[in-house]
Short mmCIF file of C-alpha atoms and ligand atoms in Angstrom, two decimals:
data_model
loop_
_atom_site.label_atom_id
_atom_site.label_comp_id
_atom_site.label_asym_id
_atom_site.label_seq_id
_atom_site.Cartn_x
_atom_site.Cartn_y
_atom_site.Cartn_z
CA MET Q 1 107.05 122.44 132.12
CA ARG Q 2 107.67 125.84 130.58
CA ILE Q 3 108.53 126.40 126.86
CA VAL Q 4 109.43 128.97 124.86
CA VAL Q 5 109.61 129.61 121.53
CA LEU Q 6 111.67 131.21 118.11
CA ALA Q 7 108.98 131.47 115.72
CA GLY Q 8 107.75 133.70 112.37
CA GLY Q 9 104.66 133.78 110.83
CA ILE Q 10 102.46 130.87 108.57
CA GLY Q 11 105.42 128.19 109.97
CA GLY Q 12 105.81 129.87 113.05
CA ALA Q 13 101.56 130.06 113.03
CA ARG Q 14 101.51 126.07 112.54
CA PHE Q 15 103.82 124.81 114.41
CA LEU Q 16 102.80 126.43 116.95
CA LEU Q 17 99.17 125.25 116.85
CA GLY Q 18 100.75 121.38 117.92
CA VAL Q 19 103.12 123.26 120.63
CA ARG Q 20 99.81 124.44 122.21
CA ALA Q 21 97.95 121.12 121.06
CA TRP Q 22 101.07 119.16 123.21
CA ALA Q 23 100.60 121.52 126.51
CA GLU Q 24 96.82 121.21 126.85
CA ASN Q 25 96.27 123.04 130.20
CA HIS Q 26 99.38 122.26 132.06
CA HIS Q 27 102.58 123.78 129.98
CA GLN Q 28 102.75 127.65 129.63
CA VAL Q 29 104.09 128.40 126.53
CA THR Q 30 105.81 131.93 125.61
CA ALA Q 31 106.76 132.66 121.48
CA ILE Q 32 108.72 135.57 120.89
CA VAL Q 33 108.13 136.49 117.74
CA ASN Q 34 109.57 138.09 114.36
CA THR Q 35 108.95 141.79 113.76
CA GLY Q 36 111.71 142.19 110.78
CA ASP Q 37 108.49 141.39 108.43
CA ASP Q 38 106.73 144.78 109.71
CA LEU Q 39 106.03 147.86 108.08
CA VAL Q 40 104.09 150.60 107.65
CA ILE Q 41 101.45 151.51 105.39
CA HIS Q 42 99.27 154.24 104.45
CA GLY Q 43 99.60 155.42 108.31
CA LEU Q 44 99.19 151.30 109.69
CA ARG Q 45 101.73 149.54 111.69
CA ILE Q 46 101.17 146.18 110.07
CA CYS Q 47 102.47 143.44 112.16
CA PRO Q 48 103.20 140.33 109.77
CA ASP Q 49 104.61 137.34 111.73
CA LEU Q 50 102.36 138.83 115.07
CA ASP Q 51 98.86 138.92 112.96
CA SER Q 52 99.72 135.12 111.23
CA VAL Q 53 100.66 133.62 114.66
CA MET Q 54 97.45 135.26 116.90
CA TYR Q 55 94.64 135.21 114.11
CA THR Q 56 95.64 131.43 113.39
CA LEU Q 57 95.93 130.83 117.02
CA GLY Q 58 92.83 132.44 117.42
CA GLY Q 59 90.77 130.86 114.78
CA GLY Q 60 91.04 133.86 112.83
CA ALA Q 61 93.17 132.90 110.12
CA ASP Q 62 91.80 132.37 106.17
CA PRO Q 63 92.76 128.94 105.53
CA GLU Q 64 93.79 128.78 102.03
CA ARG Q 65 95.77 132.14 101.79
CA GLY Q 66 97.64 131.51 105.23
CA TRP Q 67 97.79 135.01 106.01
CA GLY Q 68 95.50 137.91 107.46
CA ARG Q 69 91.36 137.02 108.14
CA ARG Q 70 89.06 134.65 107.36
CA ASP Q 71 85.22 135.76 105.34
CA GLU Q 72 87.17 138.58 104.83
CA SER Q 73 86.08 141.30 102.01
CA TRP Q 74 88.39 144.00 100.35
CA VAL Q 75 86.30 147.32 99.79
CA VAL Q 76 89.45 149.74 101.44
CA LYS Q 77 91.28 148.12 99.03
CA GLU Q 78 89.35 148.78 96.32
CA GLU Q 79 88.49 152.31 97.36
CA LEU Q 80 92.38 153.09 97.72
CA ALA Q 81 93.04 151.55 94.45
CA ARG Q 82 90.40 154.05 92.49
CA TYR Q 83 92.85 157.28 94.46
CA GLY Q 84 95.45 155.60 92.68
CA ALA Q 85 97.12 155.35 96.18
CA GLU Q 86 100.80 153.29 96.48
CA PRO Q 87 101.81 151.02 97.37
CA THR Q 88 98.76 148.11 95.57
CA TRP Q 89 100.96 145.03 95.85
CA PHE Q 90 100.33 144.98 100.13
CA GLY Q 91 96.77 143.64 100.41
CA LEU Q 92 95.34 145.37 103.54
CA GLY Q 93 91.93 143.65 103.73
CA ASP Q 94 89.09 145.27 105.91
CA ARG Q 95 88.48 142.96 108.83
CA ASP Q 96 91.99 142.75 109.42
CA ILE Q 97 92.72 147.21 109.10
CA ALA Q 98 90.94 147.24 112.51
CA THR Q 99 93.97 145.55 114.20
CA HIS Q 100 96.37 147.94 112.79
CA LEU Q 101 93.97 150.53 113.55
CA ILE Q 102 93.80 149.68 116.98
CA ARG Q 103 97.64 148.89 116.98
CA THR Q 104 98.56 152.16 114.77
CA ARG Q 105 96.60 153.91 117.75
CA MET Q 106 97.88 152.34 121.68
CA LEU Q 107 101.66 153.04 119.29
CA ALA Q 108 100.80 156.48 119.41
CA ALA Q 109 99.01 156.84 122.24
CA GLY Q 110 103.13 155.51 123.55
CA TYR Q 111 101.79 151.13 124.70
CA PRO Q 112 104.71 148.95 123.84
CA LEU Q 113 104.54 147.11 120.93
CA SER Q 114 104.21 143.63 123.51
CA ALA Q 115 101.84 145.76 125.81
CA VAL Q 116 99.74 146.37 121.95
CA THR Q 117 100.48 142.64 121.28
CA GLU Q 118 98.62 141.75 124.45
CA ALA Q 119 95.33 144.00 124.60
CA LEU Q 120 94.90 142.78 121.20
CA CYS Q 121 95.19 139.04 122.26
CA GLN Q 122 92.17 139.29 124.92
CA ARG Q 123 90.09 139.25 122.17
CA TRP Q 124 92.06 136.59 120.10
CA LYS Q 125 92.93 134.22 123.24
CA PRO Q 126 95.68 132.33 121.40
CA GLY Q 127 96.32 130.03 124.21
CA ILE Q 128 99.92 131.08 124.33
CA ARG Q 129 102.02 134.29 125.47
CA LEU Q 130 102.94 135.79 121.88
CA LEU Q 131 105.68 138.58 122.70
CA PRO Q 132 108.06 140.58 119.70
CA MET Q 133 110.81 139.90 119.81
CA THR Q 134 111.29 143.66 120.44
CA ASP Q 135 109.52 147.09 120.92
CA ASP Q 136 111.40 148.81 119.21
CA ARG Q 137 111.76 149.47 115.79
CA VAL Q 138 113.47 146.71 113.43
CA GLU Q 139 113.89 146.21 109.82
CA THR Q 140 114.51 143.44 107.44
CA HIS Q 141 115.83 144.86 103.97
CA VAL Q 142 117.36 142.88 101.08
CA VAL Q 143 120.26 144.67 99.38
CA THR Q 144 119.94 143.67 95.63
CA GLY Q 145 121.81 145.13 93.06
CA GLY Q 146 123.51 147.31 95.25
CA GLN Q 147 120.27 148.55 96.93
CA ALA Q 148 118.02 148.48 99.58
CA MET Q 149 114.80 147.50 99.55
CA HIS Q 150 112.44 146.51 103.01
CA PHE Q 151 111.98 142.43 102.88
CA GLN Q 152 108.33 143.24 102.17
CA GLU Q 153 109.16 144.56 98.60
CA TRP Q 154 111.50 141.91 97.63
CA TRP Q 155 109.61 139.08 99.39
CA VAL Q 156 105.73 140.60 98.02
CA ARG Q 157 106.05 142.55 95.26
CA HIS Q 158 108.91 141.22 93.17
CA ARG Q 159 108.38 137.66 94.30
CA ALA Q 160 111.97 137.14 95.86
CA SER Q 161 112.72 137.68 92.42
CA LEU Q 162 115.69 139.49 92.87
CA PRO Q 163 119.17 138.30 93.35
CA ALA Q 164 119.64 138.86 97.27
CA GLU Q 165 123.34 139.96 97.69
CA ARG Q 166 122.66 140.26 101.69
CA PHE Q 167 119.57 140.69 104.95
CA VAL Q 168 120.10 143.91 106.83
CA PHE Q 169 118.45 144.20 110.07
CA VAL Q 170 118.29 147.64 110.70
CA GLY Q 171 117.81 148.68 113.84
CA ALA Q 172 119.07 146.07 115.51
CA ASP Q 173 121.93 145.87 117.09
CA GLN Q 174 120.37 148.56 119.15
CA ALA Q 175 117.08 147.66 119.71
CA LYS Q 176 116.96 145.45 123.16
CA PRO Q 177 114.21 142.92 123.18
CA ALA Q 178 110.61 143.03 124.34
CA ALA Q 179 109.65 143.58 127.89
CA GLY Q 180 109.02 139.67 129.40
CA VAL Q 181 111.49 138.33 126.67
CA LEU Q 182 114.94 137.81 128.40
CA ASP Q 183 113.06 136.04 131.36
CA ALA Q 184 110.97 134.02 129.84
CA ILE Q 185 114.12 132.27 127.95
CA ALA Q 186 115.89 132.39 131.38
CA GLU Q 187 112.90 130.81 133.39
CA ALA Q 188 112.33 128.39 130.28
CA ASP Q 189 112.41 124.24 130.29
CA LEU Q 190 112.75 123.91 126.93
CA ILE Q 191 113.79 126.38 123.41
CA LEU Q 192 112.44 125.48 120.46
CA ILE Q 193 113.01 126.76 117.02
CA ALA Q 194 110.28 126.56 114.93
CA PRO Q 195 110.63 125.13 111.36
CA SER Q 196 110.09 128.81 110.18
CA ASN Q 197 112.50 130.77 107.85
CA PRO Q 198 116.30 130.71 109.52
CA VAL Q 199 117.44 133.21 106.91
CA VAL Q 200 114.25 136.35 107.49
CA SER Q 201 111.91 134.83 111.06
CA ILE Q 202 114.30 133.15 113.41
CA GLY Q 203 117.70 135.42 111.78
CA PRO Q 204 115.94 139.35 113.30
CA ILE Q 205 115.50 137.42 116.40
CA LEU Q 206 118.59 136.13 117.22
CA ALA Q 207 119.65 139.53 115.93
CA ILE Q 208 118.01 141.25 118.51
CA SER Q 209 121.05 142.05 120.89
CA GLY Q 210 121.05 139.89 124.38
CA ILE Q 211 118.38 137.02 122.92
CA ALA Q 212 120.84 134.34 120.95
CA GLU Q 213 123.28 134.98 123.87
CA ALA Q 214 120.43 133.82 125.90
CA VAL Q 215 119.42 130.80 124.39
CA ARG Q 216 123.02 130.05 124.01
CA GLY Q 217 123.76 130.35 127.93
CA GLY Q 218 120.96 129.64 129.69
CA ASN Q 219 119.91 125.78 131.17
CA ALA Q 220 117.29 124.95 128.28
CA PRO Q 221 117.90 122.27 126.13
CA VAL Q 222 116.99 123.98 122.46
CA ILE Q 223 115.66 121.72 119.84
CA GLY Q 224 115.48 123.11 115.93
CA PHE Q 225 112.99 122.13 113.32
CA SER Q 226 114.05 122.65 109.62
CA PRO Q 227 112.10 124.21 107.76
CA ILE Q 228 113.66 121.79 104.98
CA ILE Q 229 112.82 118.81 103.65
CA GLY Q 230 114.78 117.05 101.11
CA ASP Q 231 116.36 119.59 99.09
CA ALA Q 232 113.19 122.57 98.93
CA PRO Q 233 111.36 124.68 101.86
CA VAL Q 234 108.52 123.11 102.44
CA ARG Q 235 106.23 126.20 101.51
CA GLY Q 236 107.62 129.83 100.43
CA MET Q 237 111.26 131.20 99.57
CA ALA Q 238 112.74 130.03 101.57
CA ASP Q 239 116.13 128.76 99.78
CA ARG Q 240 116.64 132.09 97.50
CA CYS Q 241 117.46 133.67 101.29
CA LEU Q 242 119.83 130.73 101.88
CA ALA Q 243 121.56 131.50 98.90
CA ALA Q 244 122.47 134.73 99.90
CA LEU Q 245 124.32 133.62 103.35
CA ASP Q 246 126.10 130.77 100.94
CA VAL Q 247 124.10 128.11 103.14
CA LYS Q 248 123.35 124.75 101.19
CA VAL Q 249 119.89 124.15 101.19
CA SER Q 250 118.95 121.06 103.25
CA ALA Q 251 118.82 120.04 106.80
CA GLU Q 252 121.84 120.06 106.70
CA GLY Q 253 122.71 123.37 105.90
CA VAL Q 254 120.84 124.78 108.10
CA GLY Q 255 121.34 123.08 111.17
CA GLN Q 256 125.09 123.70 110.38
CA MET Q 257 124.34 127.41 110.01
CA TYR Q 258 122.17 127.52 113.32
CA GLY Q 259 125.58 125.33 115.11
CA ALA Q 260 125.99 123.62 118.39
CA ARG Q 261 125.80 125.07 121.77
CA SER Q 262 128.97 123.56 122.72
CA ALA Q 263 130.88 125.40 119.27
CA GLY Q 264 129.83 128.67 120.12
CA GLY Q 265 126.48 127.90 117.79
CA LEU Q 266 122.81 127.33 119.49
CA LEU Q 267 121.44 123.89 119.18
CA ASP Q 268 121.38 121.03 121.49
CA GLY Q 269 118.74 118.77 118.87
CA TRP Q 270 117.82 119.24 115.43
CA LEU Q 271 114.77 117.78 114.18
CA VAL Q 272 114.96 116.44 110.47
CA ASP Q 273 112.38 114.74 108.56
CA SER Q 274 112.92 110.97 107.48
CA VAL Q 275 114.21 111.80 103.97
CA ASP Q 276 117.10 113.93 105.65
CA ALA Q 277 118.19 111.19 107.87
CA GLU Q 278 121.97 111.39 106.76
CA THR Q 279 122.14 114.67 108.22
CA GLU Q 280 124.89 115.43 110.33
CA VAL Q 281 125.82 118.42 112.58
CA PRO Q 282 128.51 118.59 114.39
CA GLY Q 283 128.23 118.27 118.56
CA VAL Q 284 123.79 118.75 117.84
CA THR Q 285 122.20 115.30 117.94
CA VAL Q 286 120.06 114.46 115.46
CA LEU Q 287 116.16 113.16 114.63
CA ALA Q 288 115.12 111.93 111.66
CA ARG Q 289 110.70 111.85 112.27
CA PRO Q 290 108.18 112.90 109.93
CA LEU Q 291 108.06 117.00 110.21
CA TRP Q 292 105.21 117.15 107.26
CA MET Q 293 102.79 120.05 109.75
CA THR Q 294 99.73 118.08 108.15
CA ASP Q 295 97.28 118.44 111.18
CA GLU Q 296 97.31 119.91 114.33
CA ALA Q 297 98.05 116.38 115.87
CA GLU Q 298 100.54 115.44 113.51
CA THR Q 299 102.58 118.71 114.63
CA ALA Q 300 102.03 117.63 118.45
CA ARG Q 301 103.85 114.28 118.07
CA MET Q 302 107.00 116.67 116.13
CA VAL Q 303 107.42 118.82 119.21
CA ALA Q 304 106.56 115.58 121.20
CA ASP Q 305 109.43 113.87 119.94
CA ALA Q 306 111.61 117.36 120.53
CA VAL Q 307 110.79 116.94 124.07
CA ALA Q 308 112.15 113.20 124.52
CA LEU Q 309 115.10 114.79 122.38
CA ALA Q 310 115.65 116.98 125.32
CA GLY Q 311 115.56 114.19 127.68
CA LEU Q 312 112.66 115.75 128.93
CA ALA Q 313 109.44 113.74 130.84
CA SER Q 314 105.83 114.85 129.38
P1 GDP C 401 106.36 133.22 107.61
O1 GDP C 401 106.83 134.05 108.39
O2 GDP C 401 105.60 133.57 106.68
O3 GDP C 401 107.13 133.10 106.68
O4 GDP C 401 106.68 132.12 107.78
P2 GDP C 401 107.82 131.16 108.43
O5 GDP C 401 108.96 131.79 108.61
O6 GDP C 401 107.27 131.48 110.28
O7 GDP C 401 107.54 129.30 107.71
C1 GDP C 401 108.21 129.28 106.71
C2 GDP C 401 109.29 128.25 106.78
O8 GDP C 401 108.19 126.89 106.78
C3 GDP C 401 108.64 127.78 105.41
O9 GDP C 401 110.61 128.08 105.53
C4 GDP C 401 108.14 126.22 104.61
O10 GDP C 401 110.01 126.14 104.82
C5 GDP C 401 108.01 126.01 106.46
N1 GDP C 401 107.22 125.34 106.41
C6 GDP C 401 106.21 124.63 106.50
N2 GDP C 401 105.19 124.30 106.32
C7 GDP C 401 106.06 123.43 107.09
C8 GDP C 401 105.60 121.74 107.42
O11 GDP C 401 104.63 121.42 107.42
N3 GDP C 401 106.99 121.03 107.97
C9 GDP C 401 107.82 121.93 107.69
N4 GDP C 401 108.99 120.73 108.37
N5 GDP C 401 108.03 123.01 107.37
C10 GDP C 401 107.17 123.73 107.65
CA1 CA C 402 107.35 136.76 108.27
#
């Protein structure tokens, strides 16, 4: 079976561990990853979500921090601080910087991000195919107090404390899906939407012209996983993002935001946690099962539930 997963960073990475465990070596998995969080710092191109997925699946992620490399050191960061170099709010570790140096050099030499990602994955061997959503530049901006700022500045520097009026995916309408993205969707037997942030992780992917249309119009069943359990995100500040869109912070709110494929939305099935068993999304089959990604085996079980919900035999 060919499985395509739409994913953000840390939540997406944890979910993909489970997808890979479920698939073992019998099924092909392609992840289409958000790049709206990307930024250039000290001249280096950083792709936080791609790196979270690549390091996590490659066994190189820091388990406590959730982002960046394990066994990291911070000498470059300290030296930059001594120069008074801005910005200081985005931490880049020494090991991590090597990834960004290679990426930036390859991009400058003319390679598209999809090819750069493939090259980086030769080292990390994530066991699945990793694709950026686009090879073009797209940046998520947050409008707060009538002014736009880069998503990372809002999220990391201000800890999402400034009220968001709206999110703008700058460049998304001109951006094309990265090489391989539309083919992967067209050839998929199953499409999974990871329990990633629906607004700023899945939202930008769907904003690239052609991707949502391909998912909606394809033959593969589409099954989503709620990142909200009860009335709060499992981790992080997705509630602050949903508030800007006037979406209720619940499995039902997010499910209804994605909507039924039969009604011009995305979903055929919606996995919600057992505590959210009352969830109703018109036109969508809702299945309530524990959705805590506590370990790989438990996350693989969530994937098995989605496969069954889609009516596919494993
Ligand atoms: P980011 O790009 O690093 O912010 O990560 P993602 O967007 O991929 O994932 C963040 C989302 O994952 C958050 O909204 C969390 O609520 C959700 N999440 C994290 N852990 C779990 C979990 O164990 N279960 C579920 N259902 N959602 C989770
Ligand atoms: Ca992210």
